């Protein structure tokens, strides 16, 4: 754990330069706009430790699988979001001596991520080895208004230096991924051109053939300059020289654009890149920044959570919301949310079940309906590949198994116990459809897309279960639940519960669509050859005769068969020196232990909460929580929500703290790899569903809030079926303000209230 980030309501601030935390800061101070993003690498050269990262959404490379022992069914490759051309580079030389913070005496250093306005600012004063002293201010952002562009304003003020400054803005396509399996470079050069005031490099990904043109246009203010373009392999730059005196400032404005062949005709990429650069350079840095501020103001208007009385919590929740908005804007249904977003290479930038289980609730409440719809359509469009994927593993009749990890629908994961067995992800995809329709009321989605996905998933589960003669019940063999510290188990309660629910829901939706849109229903049944009577009867038989492990003595759902045989030493009795167990213990020891990586049974209780009475929830929570090590960042939020539901406000708050500052305080010692973007949605859930007690019941929003002891108040906005309300929980009660033109009926502490358009009501328990 670290605590070097300064506390501020709207800013993330680092003061003083410490190279040891530089990679962590590169993650935390990352920028993005949904279309492109980057780590907070320095503009000027840096010879210290760094993880360079510029990413273009949806552009990936299929890195050939590398495993020790090949298993049939393994995918050929792991799709990775690529480290793309570096567009931020601005090399600075002072009379030929390079400005490099790893080699300078840095007297003042401040990095600031302005979350309210969406930019990164860095100020420093540095003295080179030979004593030349300069002051630098660098401001940059990835534009939300023109989402294929970014802009930098980089000013160098001389303190003691009199001489020639050389400024070299560049586009460097000669980059690699640190996680490359075979130490290969993933890009080939297509073309490059350096101009007096900029230039462009066009690169093509090996194998996938995506092309990306990255261009720059710059302008220097503050002196007579001479400029000379240079070209190297995969690289263009301009060497700009001017004379400086002590007290003088030279500023470079650098505009950059990243255009991808996913969005533009390949043969026009560089022309269009130059046109885009002309467009933004004509606007100028200040106008671009003003548009950026306005775009973020609009986002915050709808998304902000305000916490009064705890600046650290305030900063943390805004950081989570900010990063989620930087990662995914919902403009494009080919894109998704990688667990690290644009902040690092880990997890390959690919899609996991995290999207459906954790991110969907966030976007449902904070963004327009189409944003979540696009996340669902992403999976709908990949249904064919999910069916192929299941076929490869021996399933038939249109059964679909969505991949554990994917970019374009093809499975990329290659550990058998997860690839073939962590199949609960299929259920999360069905659950997200349910969640979306429950929230938005958009039932038309079911007839158009949802039912087709649901039936394919239900078909998978119906083939994945086994009839046990011994039990005279269906069982689910050889699975891995969300708790990845148990592999190849039989009858994981969560997976079986979800599987049966999927079949039930698919049948329910089939009946609904048949009754409401017979034409579409008939067309679908014909398209996928669904035999409603025969297959439906098969599903129903499984639904009726499924086996779920249960412990009668303690009256709890059992995580899986045999769980009670394990040595039951609680986490609190485990010495701190043994944790995290995934870094301290052998894998074998972890597998045999009772320790739970992340919510598993409790994840199921969270999904299907309305089925269980409060005593059942409490018994299971009290049993599983003390055995959970929360070594996945996705875990504490579910525990926070359930603890809140159980009225355990203190523990709900403790779990919330574990997620909210996870990256800012580098709790897990891994922020340097990138931020935990998908679990940030879990932090939001802890506040809104945990402390706010928000649920959707019978087509209405319902709240059961409490105020964490340390806070004076907290408030959040949620959009629901065309209406936005602001909910403020304070010591005086719950204030609900209807910010829209239409009325809304909501439940607060089990009582129904009509909040008319524009009205503000104070409600008490
Ligand atoms: C978790 C998975 C999750 C993945 C990506 C793993 O550590 O166990 O549930 O999907 O990280 O966030």
XYZ file of C-alpha atoms and ligand atoms in Angstrom:
777
model
C 0.000 0.000 0.000
C 1.216 3.528 -0.815
C -0.112 6.900 0.169
C 1.716 9.402 -1.989
C -1.334 10.680 -3.848
C -2.483 13.989 -2.377
C -6.090 14.247 -1.364
C -8.280 16.602 -3.354
C -11.943 16.521 -4.326
C -11.475 16.858 -8.060
C -7.804 16.211 -8.722
C -5.332 13.410 -8.439
C -2.076 15.009 -7.363
C 1.483 13.759 -7.027
C 4.133 16.051 -5.613
C 7.844 15.425 -5.726
C 9.465 13.085 -8.198
C 9.999 9.514 -7.019
C 11.105 7.209 -9.839
C 10.036 4.206 -7.722
C 6.373 5.088 -8.094
C 6.623 6.383 -11.647
C 5.077 3.287 -13.257
C 2.227 3.364 -10.752
C 1.617 7.011 -11.601
C 1.778 6.239 -15.301
C -1.272 4.003 -14.697
C -3.157 6.274 -12.325
C -2.720 9.416 -14.437
C -3.793 7.656 -17.652
C -5.978 9.409 -20.175
C -8.598 8.107 -22.580
C -11.716 9.020 -24.508
C -13.222 5.643 -25.358
C -11.600 5.628 -28.782
C -7.965 5.922 -27.756
C -6.033 6.162 -24.536
C -2.617 6.202 -23.023
C -0.550 5.800 -19.922
C 0.892 8.930 -18.378
C 4.298 8.514 -20.019
C 6.427 11.636 -20.122
C 6.582 13.684 -23.300
C 10.341 14.187 -23.047
C 12.792 11.278 -23.092
C 12.947 9.192 -19.930
C 15.608 6.559 -19.453
C 14.246 5.346 -16.106
C 11.763 2.518 -15.624
C 8.577 3.039 -17.584
C 5.788 1.089 -19.231
C 5.068 2.816 -22.501
C 1.448 2.596 -23.565
C -0.676 4.187 -26.263
C -3.761 2.262 -27.262
C -6.333 2.480 -30.027
C -9.635 0.860 -29.086
C -10.508 -2.267 -31.021
C -7.102 -2.620 -32.678
C -5.520 -5.861 -31.543
C -2.978 -8.462 -32.400
C -3.481 -12.238 -32.166
C -0.404 -13.217 -30.198
C 0.263 -16.915 -30.766
C -0.611 -18.956 -27.699
C 2.242 -19.961 -25.488
C 1.547 -22.791 -23.054
C 3.682 -25.474 -21.485
C 1.394 -28.352 -22.374
C -1.040 -28.002 -25.227
C -4.623 -29.195 -24.659
C -7.072 -29.845 -27.463
C -9.516 -26.995 -27.606
C -7.011 -24.314 -26.667
C -7.239 -21.204 -28.786
C -4.531 -20.441 -31.308
C -3.898 -16.969 -29.994
C -4.535 -14.364 -27.319
C -5.871 -11.142 -28.814
C -4.048 -8.205 -27.317
C -4.760 -4.549 -27.502
C -1.574 -3.193 -28.896
C 0.805 -0.658 -27.714
C 0.367 1.670 -30.696
C 2.435 4.553 -32.078
C 3.589 6.963 -29.419
C 2.191 10.377 -30.255
C 3.188 12.254 -27.108
C 6.963 12.345 -27.670
C 8.650 15.758 -27.490
C 12.395 15.402 -27.018
C 14.168 18.383 -25.497
C 17.885 19.116 -25.790
C 19.630 22.066 -24.190
C 22.776 22.807 -26.126
C 22.783 19.145 -27.103
C 22.170 17.835 -23.568
C 18.982 15.778 -23.319
C 16.323 16.643 -20.782
C 15.731 13.322 -19.033
C 14.287 13.318 -15.540
C 16.124 10.096 -14.743
C 19.380 12.019 -15.142
C 18.423 15.445 -13.825
C 18.150 16.929 -10.400
C 14.399 17.446 -10.123
C 13.658 20.142 -7.574
C 9.954 20.691 -8.131
C 7.615 18.070 -9.585
C 3.866 18.020 -9.666
C 1.545 15.838 -11.674
C -2.124 16.595 -11.638
C -5.029 14.760 -13.225
C -7.889 17.202 -13.428
C -10.895 14.894 -13.420
C -13.433 17.680 -13.568
C -12.027 19.033 -16.824
C -10.387 15.945 -18.255
C -6.712 16.809 -18.642
C -3.298 15.920 -17.284
C -0.897 18.610 -16.188
C 2.726 18.254 -15.160
C 5.063 20.899 -13.805
C 8.677 20.415 -12.929
C 11.925 22.225 -12.461
C 14.995 20.271 -13.456
C 18.730 20.836 -13.544
C 20.716 18.836 -16.064
C 24.023 17.169 -15.163
C 25.891 20.197 -16.505
C 23.725 22.608 -14.494
C 21.244 23.935 -17.052
C 18.030 24.683 -15.258
C 14.585 24.827 -16.828
C 10.987 24.876 -15.730
C 8.448 22.839 -17.701
C 4.682 22.825 -17.824
C 2.965 20.145 -19.908
C -0.782 19.879 -20.360
C -2.415 17.212 -22.458
C -5.687 15.420 -23.046
C -7.422 12.910 -25.269
C -10.242 14.903 -26.751
C -13.789 13.809 -25.986
C -15.177 16.150 -28.638
C -12.896 14.899 -31.444
C -12.278 11.428 -30.164
C -9.571 10.495 -32.643
C -7.341 13.309 -31.455
C -5.229 14.482 -28.575
C -3.435 17.735 -27.846
C -0.393 18.805 -25.859
C 0.826 22.205 -24.744
C 4.410 21.900 -23.619
C 6.236 24.989 -22.328
C 9.872 25.205 -21.397
C 11.023 28.241 -19.422
C 14.686 28.775 -18.985
C 15.851 29.569 -15.477
C 19.612 29.659 -15.957
C 20.012 28.418 -19.491
C 21.287 30.614 -22.306
C 21.786 28.726 -25.511
C 20.139 26.612 -28.159
C 17.066 24.540 -27.327
C 16.191 21.708 -29.670
C 12.605 20.533 -29.555
C 11.834 17.327 -31.417
C 8.148 16.398 -31.593
C 7.766 12.903 -33.001
C 5.485 10.063 -33.901
C 7.145 6.803 -33.032
C 5.625 3.639 -34.444
C 8.555 1.499 -33.411
C 6.921 0.261 -30.234
C 6.342 -3.137 -28.681
C 4.159 -4.807 -26.107
C 5.949 -5.851 -22.963
C 3.635 -8.860 -22.748
C 4.483 -10.141 -26.226
C 4.623 -13.960 -26.058
C 7.503 -14.315 -28.495
C 9.159 -10.937 -28.053
C 7.889 -9.914 -31.486
C 6.914 -6.485 -32.666
C 3.308 -6.410 -33.750
C 3.361 -3.609 -36.322
C 4.714 -3.251 -39.847
C 5.251 0.092 -41.402
C 2.995 1.056 -44.316
C 4.079 4.627 -44.996
C 5.503 7.692 -43.352
C 5.966 11.310 -44.177
C 7.591 14.138 -42.273
C 6.560 17.672 -43.037
C 7.861 21.009 -41.851
C 5.092 21.269 -39.270
C 4.219 17.642 -38.626
C 3.821 14.368 -40.430
C 2.217 10.972 -40.289
C 3.189 7.341 -39.814
C 0.873 4.629 -41.027
C 1.305 1.199 -39.496
C -0.339 -2.165 -40.121
C -0.780 -4.875 -37.499
C 0.747 -8.179 -38.401
C -1.839 -10.952 -39.031
C -4.962 -8.858 -38.304
C -4.081 -6.201 -40.897
C -5.564 -3.241 -39.013
C -4.049 -0.024 -40.204
C -3.648 3.029 -38.038
C -2.383 6.388 -39.231
C -0.919 8.474 -36.432
C -0.168 12.029 -37.346
C 0.961 15.225 -35.720
C 0.877 18.891 -36.461
C 2.722 21.342 -34.275
C 3.291 24.994 -33.740
C 6.056 26.707 -31.761
C 5.555 29.982 -29.963
C 8.328 32.000 -28.343
C 11.218 32.400 -30.704
C 12.615 32.359 -34.225
C 12.788 28.724 -35.167
C 14.382 26.570 -37.800
C 12.805 23.212 -38.425
C 14.099 20.131 -40.174
C 12.010 17.013 -40.731
C 13.618 13.653 -40.033
C 12.534 10.175 -40.982
C 13.655 6.843 -39.556
C 12.164 3.382 -39.633
C 8.553 3.617 -38.330
C 9.342 7.111 -37.068
C 9.018 10.713 -38.110
C 9.966 13.870 -36.307
C 10.869 17.498 -36.777
C 13.973 18.937 -35.244
C 13.183 22.491 -34.226
C 15.896 24.781 -32.933
C 15.763 28.177 -31.323
C 17.884 30.315 -29.041
C 16.817 30.850 -25.427
C 17.826 33.182 -22.667
C 17.201 32.927 -18.935
C 13.607 33.938 -18.209
C 12.384 33.154 -21.705
C 9.637 30.591 -22.462
C 9.198 28.499 -25.583
C 5.926 26.626 -26.072
C 5.078 23.841 -28.454
C 1.480 22.977 -29.262
C 1.301 19.463 -30.572
C -1.899 18.075 -32.064
C -2.123 14.371 -32.763
C -4.635 12.144 -34.513
C -5.065 8.378 -34.598
C -7.278 7.110 -37.389
C -7.926 3.431 -37.764
C -8.987 1.337 -40.727
C -11.830 0.072 -38.541
C -13.483 3.430 -39.020
C -12.138 4.775 -42.307
C -11.224 3.477 -45.748
C -7.633 2.238 -45.527
C -6.460 4.012 -48.658
C -7.619 7.373 -47.317
C -6.221 7.039 -43.810
C -3.300 9.432 -44.045
C -5.263 12.017 -46.053
C -8.030 11.926 -43.487
C -5.512 12.121 -40.660
C -4.035 15.314 -42.088
C -7.549 16.708 -42.545
C -8.349 15.887 -38.939
C -5.128 17.528 -37.786
C -5.935 20.652 -39.791
C -9.374 20.730 -38.235
C -8.196 20.542 -34.634
C -5.156 22.768 -35.150
C -7.472 25.388 -36.641
C -9.558 25.213 -33.484
C -6.402 25.614 -31.451
C -5.430 24.213 -28.081
C -7.533 26.578 -25.987
C -10.732 25.901 -27.923
C -10.071 22.168 -27.850
C -9.534 22.361 -24.111
C -12.707 24.414 -23.659
C -14.622 21.726 -25.561
C -13.003 19.081 -23.388
C -14.079 20.882 -20.236
C -17.615 21.193 -21.595
C -17.754 17.504 -22.558
C -16.642 16.476 -19.076
C -19.054 18.914 -17.447
C -21.843 17.134 -19.288
C -20.613 13.737 -18.139
C -20.274 14.858 -14.533
C -23.689 16.444 -14.547
C -25.119 12.987 -14.961
C -22.468 10.831 -13.323
C -21.121 12.543 -10.280
C -21.327 11.138 -6.787
C -20.853 13.831 -4.161
C -19.600 12.815 -0.744
C -19.622 15.479 1.947
C -17.361 14.963 4.928
C -14.677 12.701 3.500
C -12.408 14.187 0.836
C -10.448 10.977 0.407
C -13.636 9.025 -0.379
C -14.793 11.844 -2.633
C -11.575 11.774 -4.627
C -11.715 7.995 -4.884
C -15.246 7.683 -6.188
C -14.649 10.411 -8.745
C -11.471 8.682 -9.861
C -13.431 5.475 -10.454
C -16.183 7.249 -12.377
C -13.630 9.256 -14.368
C -11.675 6.194 -15.451
C -14.820 4.289 -16.470
C -15.901 7.201 -18.630
C -12.458 7.458 -20.162
C -12.552 3.775 -21.070
C -15.960 3.268 -22.593
C -18.351 5.825 -24.000
C -20.773 3.442 -25.680
C -20.489 5.032 -29.098
C -19.450 1.846 -30.861
C -20.893 -1.640 -30.400
C -17.614 -3.254 -31.547
C -15.861 -1.979 -28.458
C -15.912 -3.207 -24.906
C -14.253 -2.687 -21.543
C -10.951 -4.409 -20.851
C -10.215 -4.989 -17.164
C -7.339 -2.495 -17.449
C -8.918 -0.190 -20.025
C -6.272 2.031 -21.605
C -4.020 1.934 -18.576
C -1.864 -1.113 -19.203
C -1.325 -4.310 -21.138
C -2.448 -6.860 -18.564
C -5.511 -8.908 -19.565
C -4.826 -7.894 -23.168
C -7.507 -5.222 -23.247
C -9.990 -7.994 -23.962
C -13.541 -8.527 -22.771
C -14.306 -10.599 -19.674
C -17.489 -11.410 -17.775
C -16.588 -8.312 -15.755
C -18.483 -6.261 -18.335
C -21.813 -7.983 -17.838
C -21.545 -8.648 -14.116
C -20.060 -5.339 -12.970
C -19.989 -2.673 -15.656
C -23.538 -3.040 -16.945
C -25.151 -1.760 -13.702
C -22.918 1.326 -13.806
C -23.693 2.231 -17.401
C -27.398 1.444 -17.003
C -27.754 4.125 -14.354
C -25.239 6.694 -15.514
C -25.410 6.679 -19.302
C -28.015 6.714 -21.999
C -29.782 3.412 -22.613
C -28.000 2.857 -25.915
C -24.658 2.578 -24.122
C -25.633 -0.637 -22.327
C -27.542 -1.785 -25.379
C -24.303 -1.516 -27.346
C -22.567 -3.677 -24.751
C -25.279 -6.305 -25.245
C -25.109 -6.000 -29.022
C -21.374 -6.624 -28.849
C -22.183 -10.117 -27.535
C -25.133 -10.556 -29.877
C -22.850 -9.963 -32.835
C -20.427 -12.543 -31.496
C -23.088 -15.218 -31.070
C -21.947 -17.079 -34.189
C -18.448 -17.346 -32.776
C -19.800 -18.449 -29.394
C -21.659 -21.238 -31.175
C -18.467 -22.187 -33.041
C -16.582 -22.086 -29.781
C -19.038 -24.506 -28.169
C -18.879 -26.751 -31.243
C -15.127 -26.943 -30.927
C -15.609 -28.311 -27.432
C -18.146 -30.906 -28.555
C -21.513 -29.183 -28.128
C -24.053 -28.992 -30.924
C -27.509 -27.860 -31.970
C -26.639 -24.164 -31.783
C -25.394 -24.265 -28.184
C -23.261 -21.223 -27.425
C -20.363 -20.873 -25.052
C -19.142 -17.317 -24.925
C -15.392 -17.001 -24.435
C -13.761 -16.284 -21.098
C -11.629 -13.665 -22.769
C -12.193 -12.230 -26.175
C -11.757 -9.375 -28.549
C -13.812 -10.382 -31.574
C -15.757 -13.346 -30.220
C -13.011 -15.932 -30.488
C -11.836 -17.501 -27.252
C -8.397 -16.285 -26.238
C -7.954 -17.806 -22.829
C -5.665 -20.785 -22.519
C -5.716 -22.425 -19.125
C -7.963 -25.464 -19.325
C -9.454 -25.008 -15.855
C -10.695 -21.583 -16.895
C -11.136 -21.759 -20.670
C -13.199 -24.943 -20.551
C -14.526 -24.789 -17.023
C -15.158 -21.232 -15.905
C -18.336 -21.369 -17.896
C -20.402 -19.286 -15.497
C -19.473 -16.365 -17.786
C -22.205 -17.601 -20.129
C -24.724 -17.013 -17.374
C -23.491 -13.474 -16.721
C -24.210 -12.642 -20.366
C -27.786 -13.886 -19.998
C -28.107 -12.077 -16.684
C -27.033 -8.800 -18.305
C -29.894 -9.134 -20.815
C -32.289 -9.661 -17.918
C -30.770 -6.752 -16.020
C -30.979 -4.453 -19.034
C -34.620 -5.269 -19.722
C -35.531 -5.096 -16.032
C -33.923 -1.672 -15.837
C -34.939 -0.091 -19.115
C -38.194 -1.863 -19.892
C -36.897 -2.303 -23.461
C -38.691 -5.601 -24.116
C -38.342 -5.159 -27.854
C -34.678 -6.017 -27.374
C -35.713 -9.539 -26.434
C -37.559 -10.204 -29.672
C -34.888 -8.560 -31.812
C -31.742 -9.973 -30.212
C -32.032 -11.181 -26.628
C -34.025 -14.354 -27.113
C -31.638 -15.703 -29.734
C -28.719 -15.337 -27.326
C -30.706 -16.741 -24.395
C -31.784 -19.864 -26.264
C -28.244 -20.548 -27.471
C -26.953 -20.197 -23.914
C -29.771 -22.372 -22.530
C -28.925 -25.020 -25.119
C -25.360 -25.012 -23.888
C -26.362 -25.552 -20.282
C -28.816 -28.283 -21.211
C -25.948 -30.181 -22.842
C -23.380 -29.347 -20.189
C -25.277 -31.023 -17.324
C -25.020 -34.762 -16.690
C -27.772 -37.051 -15.489
C -26.593 -38.833 -12.362
C -28.146 -42.260 -11.990
C -26.914 -42.358 -8.482
C -28.542 -39.087 -7.425
C -31.453 -39.300 -9.862
C -30.701 -35.650 -10.478
C -28.772 -33.555 -12.976
C -25.272 -32.560 -11.905
C -22.698 -30.130 -13.293
C -19.272 -31.730 -13.391
C -15.840 -30.236 -13.849
C -16.349 -26.519 -13.467
C -14.582 -23.526 -11.991
C -16.780 -21.008 -10.235
C -15.935 -17.311 -9.867
C -13.645 -18.450 -7.076
C -10.658 -19.382 -9.203
C -8.922 -20.794 -6.122
C -10.930 -23.970 -6.754
C -10.679 -25.675 -10.113
C -12.413 -28.598 -11.738
C -14.994 -28.940 -9.001
C -18.319 -30.713 -9.229
C -21.565 -28.871 -8.697
C -20.449 -25.354 -8.042
C -23.608 -23.884 -6.511
C -23.257 -20.575 -8.310
C -22.753 -22.117 -11.757
C -25.616 -24.592 -11.352
C -27.963 -21.932 -10.007
C -27.133 -19.615 -12.871
C -27.440 -22.391 -15.453
C -30.920 -23.307 -14.329
C -31.943 -19.682 -14.138
C -30.734 -19.209 -17.735
C -32.953 -22.046 -18.930
C -35.923 -20.719 -16.969
C -35.418 -17.198 -18.240
C -34.947 -18.341 -21.847
C -38.271 -20.213 -21.681
C -40.012 -17.294 -20.012
C -38.737 -14.900 -22.674
C -39.658 -17.350 -25.439
C -43.244 -17.415 -24.137
C -43.304 -13.650 -23.854
C -42.005 -13.067 -27.382
C -44.349 -15.717 -28.761
C -47.275 -13.938 -27.137
C -46.258 -10.416 -28.087
C -44.519 -10.744 -31.436
C -45.448 -14.020 -33.037
C -43.921 -13.094 -36.401
C -40.485 -12.476 -34.925
C -40.819 -15.512 -32.705
C -41.661 -17.788 -35.630
C -38.837 -16.348 -37.683
C -36.356 -16.966 -34.888
C -37.577 -20.480 -34.150
C -37.187 -21.281 -37.844
C -33.768 -19.614 -38.056
C -32.287 -21.566 -35.162
C -34.462 -24.704 -35.568
C -35.703 -24.438 -32.020
C -38.091 -27.241 -31.182
C -40.051 -25.449 -28.484
C -41.879 -28.562 -27.280
C -39.042 -31.023 -27.248
C -36.199 -28.748 -26.242
C -38.414 -26.822 -23.861
C -39.377 -30.089 -22.151
C -35.697 -30.958 -21.865
C -34.942 -27.626 -20.210
C -37.868 -28.066 -17.843
C -36.728 -31.513 -16.808
C -33.318 -30.113 -15.865
C -34.885 -27.150 -14.092
C -36.983 -29.537 -12.013
C -34.281 -32.077 -11.273
C -31.090 -30.127 -10.794
C -28.868 -30.974 -7.897
C -27.513 -28.136 -5.729
C -25.060 -28.803 -2.928
C -26.462 -27.760 0.433
C -25.387 -28.229 4.018
C -28.392 -29.117 6.147
C -26.540 -28.709 9.401
C -25.537 -25.106 8.820
C -28.307 -24.442 6.334
C -26.032 -22.872 3.768
C -25.589 -23.355 0.049
C -22.367 -25.235 -0.459
C -19.897 -23.645 -2.794
C -19.342 -27.081 -4.345
C -19.320 -30.757 -3.441
C -16.720 -31.508 -0.831
C -16.157 -27.944 0.284
C -16.690 -28.933 3.921
C -13.892 -31.521 3.755
C -11.394 -28.706 3.625
C -9.507 -27.563 6.646
C -11.567 -24.629 7.846
C -9.169 -22.016 9.178
C -10.677 -18.576 8.847
C -8.887 -15.740 7.084
C -8.620 -13.822 10.357
C -6.567 -16.710 11.770
C -4.168 -16.665 8.858
C -0.970 -14.811 9.620
C -0.509 -11.562 7.708
C 2.832 -12.906 6.530
C 0.949 -15.525 4.480
C -1.052 -13.013 2.494
C -1.860 -12.467 -0.289
C -1.890 -16.233 -0.638
C -1.539 -15.991 -4.405
C 1.922 -14.516 -3.882
C 2.934 -16.549 -0.851
C 1.613 -20.070 -1.443
C 2.040 -22.733 -4.094
C -0.937 -23.130 -6.386
C -1.504 -26.617 -5.042
C -1.758 -25.333 -1.495
C -4.241 -22.667 -2.565
C -6.423 -25.214 -4.342
C -6.586 -27.440 -1.287
C -7.341 -24.586 1.084
C -10.786 -23.318 1.994
C -9.898 -19.766 0.923
C -12.140 -18.074 -1.557
C -10.616 -15.657 -4.034
C -13.792 -13.701 -4.733
C -17.527 -13.756 -4.152
C -18.893 -17.069 -5.433
C -21.988 -18.289 -3.556
C -22.390 -14.662 -2.525
C -22.216 -13.551 -6.161
C -25.231 -15.789 -6.797
C -27.066 -14.411 -3.797
C -26.318 -10.911 -5.050
C -27.756 -11.712 -8.511
C -30.859 -13.447 -7.222
C -31.292 -11.628 -3.929
C -35.074 -11.475 -4.154
C -35.325 -15.244 -3.974
C -33.794 -15.477 -0.516
C -35.068 -14.389 2.863
C -32.828 -12.259 5.012
C -31.852 -15.159 7.316
C -30.670 -17.226 4.378
C -28.597 -14.307 3.122
C -27.154 -13.734 6.589
C -26.251 -17.391 7.169
C -24.445 -17.629 3.845
C -22.745 -14.279 4.265
C -21.607 -15.141 7.780
C -20.238 -18.433 6.546
C -18.458 -17.353 3.360
C -17.235 -13.872 4.185
C -14.728 -15.067 6.846
C -13.272 -17.478 4.279
C -12.880 -14.938 1.485
C -9.477 -13.397 0.841
C -10.743 -10.906 -1.792
C -7.709 -11.427 -3.979
C -9.740 -10.365 -6.966
C -10.594 -6.685 -7.090
C -14.110 -7.717 -8.161
C -14.875 -9.241 -4.789
C -15.306 -6.606 -2.061
C -18.101 -4.738 -3.824
C -20.440 -7.734 -3.716
C -19.659 -8.185 -0.035
C -20.241 -4.461 0.542
C -23.674 -4.624 -1.069
C -24.718 -7.702 0.901
C -23.324 -6.336 4.173
C -25.370 -3.182 3.585
C -28.439 -5.270 2.869
C -27.895 -7.080 6.164
C -27.645 -3.774 8.008
C -23.974 -4.259 8.772
C -23.054 -0.693 7.934
C -19.600 -0.850 9.424
C -18.504 -3.788 7.341
C -20.194 -2.413 4.219
C -18.012 0.649 4.635
C -14.876 -1.421 5.194
C -15.470 -3.376 1.985
C -16.151 -0.162 0.116
C -12.821 1.264 1.280
C -11.036 -1.771 -0.133
C -12.293 -1.108 -3.626
C -12.531 2.639 -3.840
C -8.854 3.517 -3.371
C -7.512 0.223 -4.691
C -5.438 1.892 -7.401
C -4.864 5.292 -5.835
C -3.248 3.649 -2.823
C -1.887 0.656 -4.752
C -3.440 -1.770 -2.232
C -2.576 -4.888 -4.209
C 0.865 -3.743 -5.207
C -0.010 -4.107 -8.877
C -1.237 -0.702 -10.060
C 1.921 -0.305 -12.132
C 0.443 -2.924 -14.509
C -2.602 -0.724 -15.005
C -5.733 0.301 -13.104
C -8.559 -2.109 -12.228
C -11.091 -0.493 -14.493
C -13.871 -3.083 -14.334
C -13.804 -3.278 -10.567
C -14.237 0.505 -10.503
C -17.810 -0.167 -11.568
C -18.032 -2.348 -8.465
C -17.031 0.635 -6.354
C -19.871 2.602 -7.861
C -22.188 -0.334 -7.082
C -21.009 -0.325 -3.453
C -22.173 3.269 -3.081
C -25.387 3.176 -5.082
C -26.572 -0.392 -4.439
C -24.791 -0.719 -1.095
C -25.162 2.550 0.817
C -27.996 3.757 -1.420
C -29.694 0.353 -1.348
C -30.883 0.871 -4.908
C -32.694 -1.977 -6.626
C -35.158 -2.287 -9.481
C -38.363 -3.977 -8.405
C -41.554 -4.289 -10.429
C -40.359 -1.758 -12.965
C -39.562 0.846 -10.302
C -36.449 2.123 -8.618
C -36.362 1.323 -4.946
C -33.966 2.713 -2.319
C -33.097 1.644 1.167
C -30.249 3.986 2.028
C -28.047 4.553 5.009
C -25.400 7.161 5.637
C -21.895 5.918 6.409
C -20.920 7.213 9.844
C -17.961 9.264 8.604
C -19.953 11.154 5.982
C -22.257 14.155 6.355
C -24.089 13.258 3.189
C -23.719 11.625 -0.182
C -25.635 12.060 -3.375
C -25.794 10.388 -6.747
C -27.761 10.743 -9.952
C -29.463 7.873 -11.651
C -31.204 7.805 -14.961
C -34.186 5.490 -15.194
C -36.470 5.080 -18.193
C -36.028 8.632 -19.437
C -36.059 10.306 -16.016
C -33.042 11.413 -14.009
C -33.228 11.783 -10.275
C -30.721 13.033 -7.782
C -30.747 11.151 -4.505
C -29.113 12.804 -1.491
C -28.744 10.846 1.699
C -27.982 12.978 4.733
C -28.678 13.119 8.437
C -31.992 14.842 7.714
C -33.264 11.985 5.521
C -33.364 11.124 1.850
C -33.850 13.981 -0.549
C -34.989 13.028 -4.030
C -34.935 15.596 -6.761
C -36.496 14.900 -10.115
C -34.243 16.555 -12.682
C -36.380 15.680 -15.693
C -39.486 16.815 -17.463
C -41.551 13.736 -16.554
C -42.840 12.346 -13.246
C -41.452 9.231 -11.594
C -42.748 6.869 -8.973
C -40.115 5.353 -6.687
C -39.936 3.343 -3.490
C -37.964 4.667 -0.531
C -37.800 2.530 2.603
C -40.602 0.355 1.178
C -42.992 3.293 0.731
C -44.060 4.552 -2.662
C -43.635 8.205 -3.636
C -44.482 10.122 -6.772
C -41.840 12.691 -7.514
C -43.143 15.142 -10.065
C -41.013 16.774 -12.746
C -38.603 19.254 -11.194
C -39.823 18.441 -7.671
C -37.567 18.017 -4.670
C -38.878 15.918 -1.749
C -37.381 15.086 1.608
C -38.323 11.569 2.648
C -37.766 9.974 6.033
C -37.780 6.313 7.045
C -10.860 -12.652 -11.724
C -11.885 -12.845 -12.823
C -11.877 -11.619 -13.719
C -10.479 -11.312 -14.226
C -10.411 -10.024 -15.006
C -9.506 -12.391 -12.356
O -8.562 -12.176 -11.356
O -10.782 -13.798 -10.921
O -13.169 -13.017 -12.254
O -12.734 -11.831 -14.791
O -9.591 -11.211 -13.146
O -10.783 -8.937 -14.206
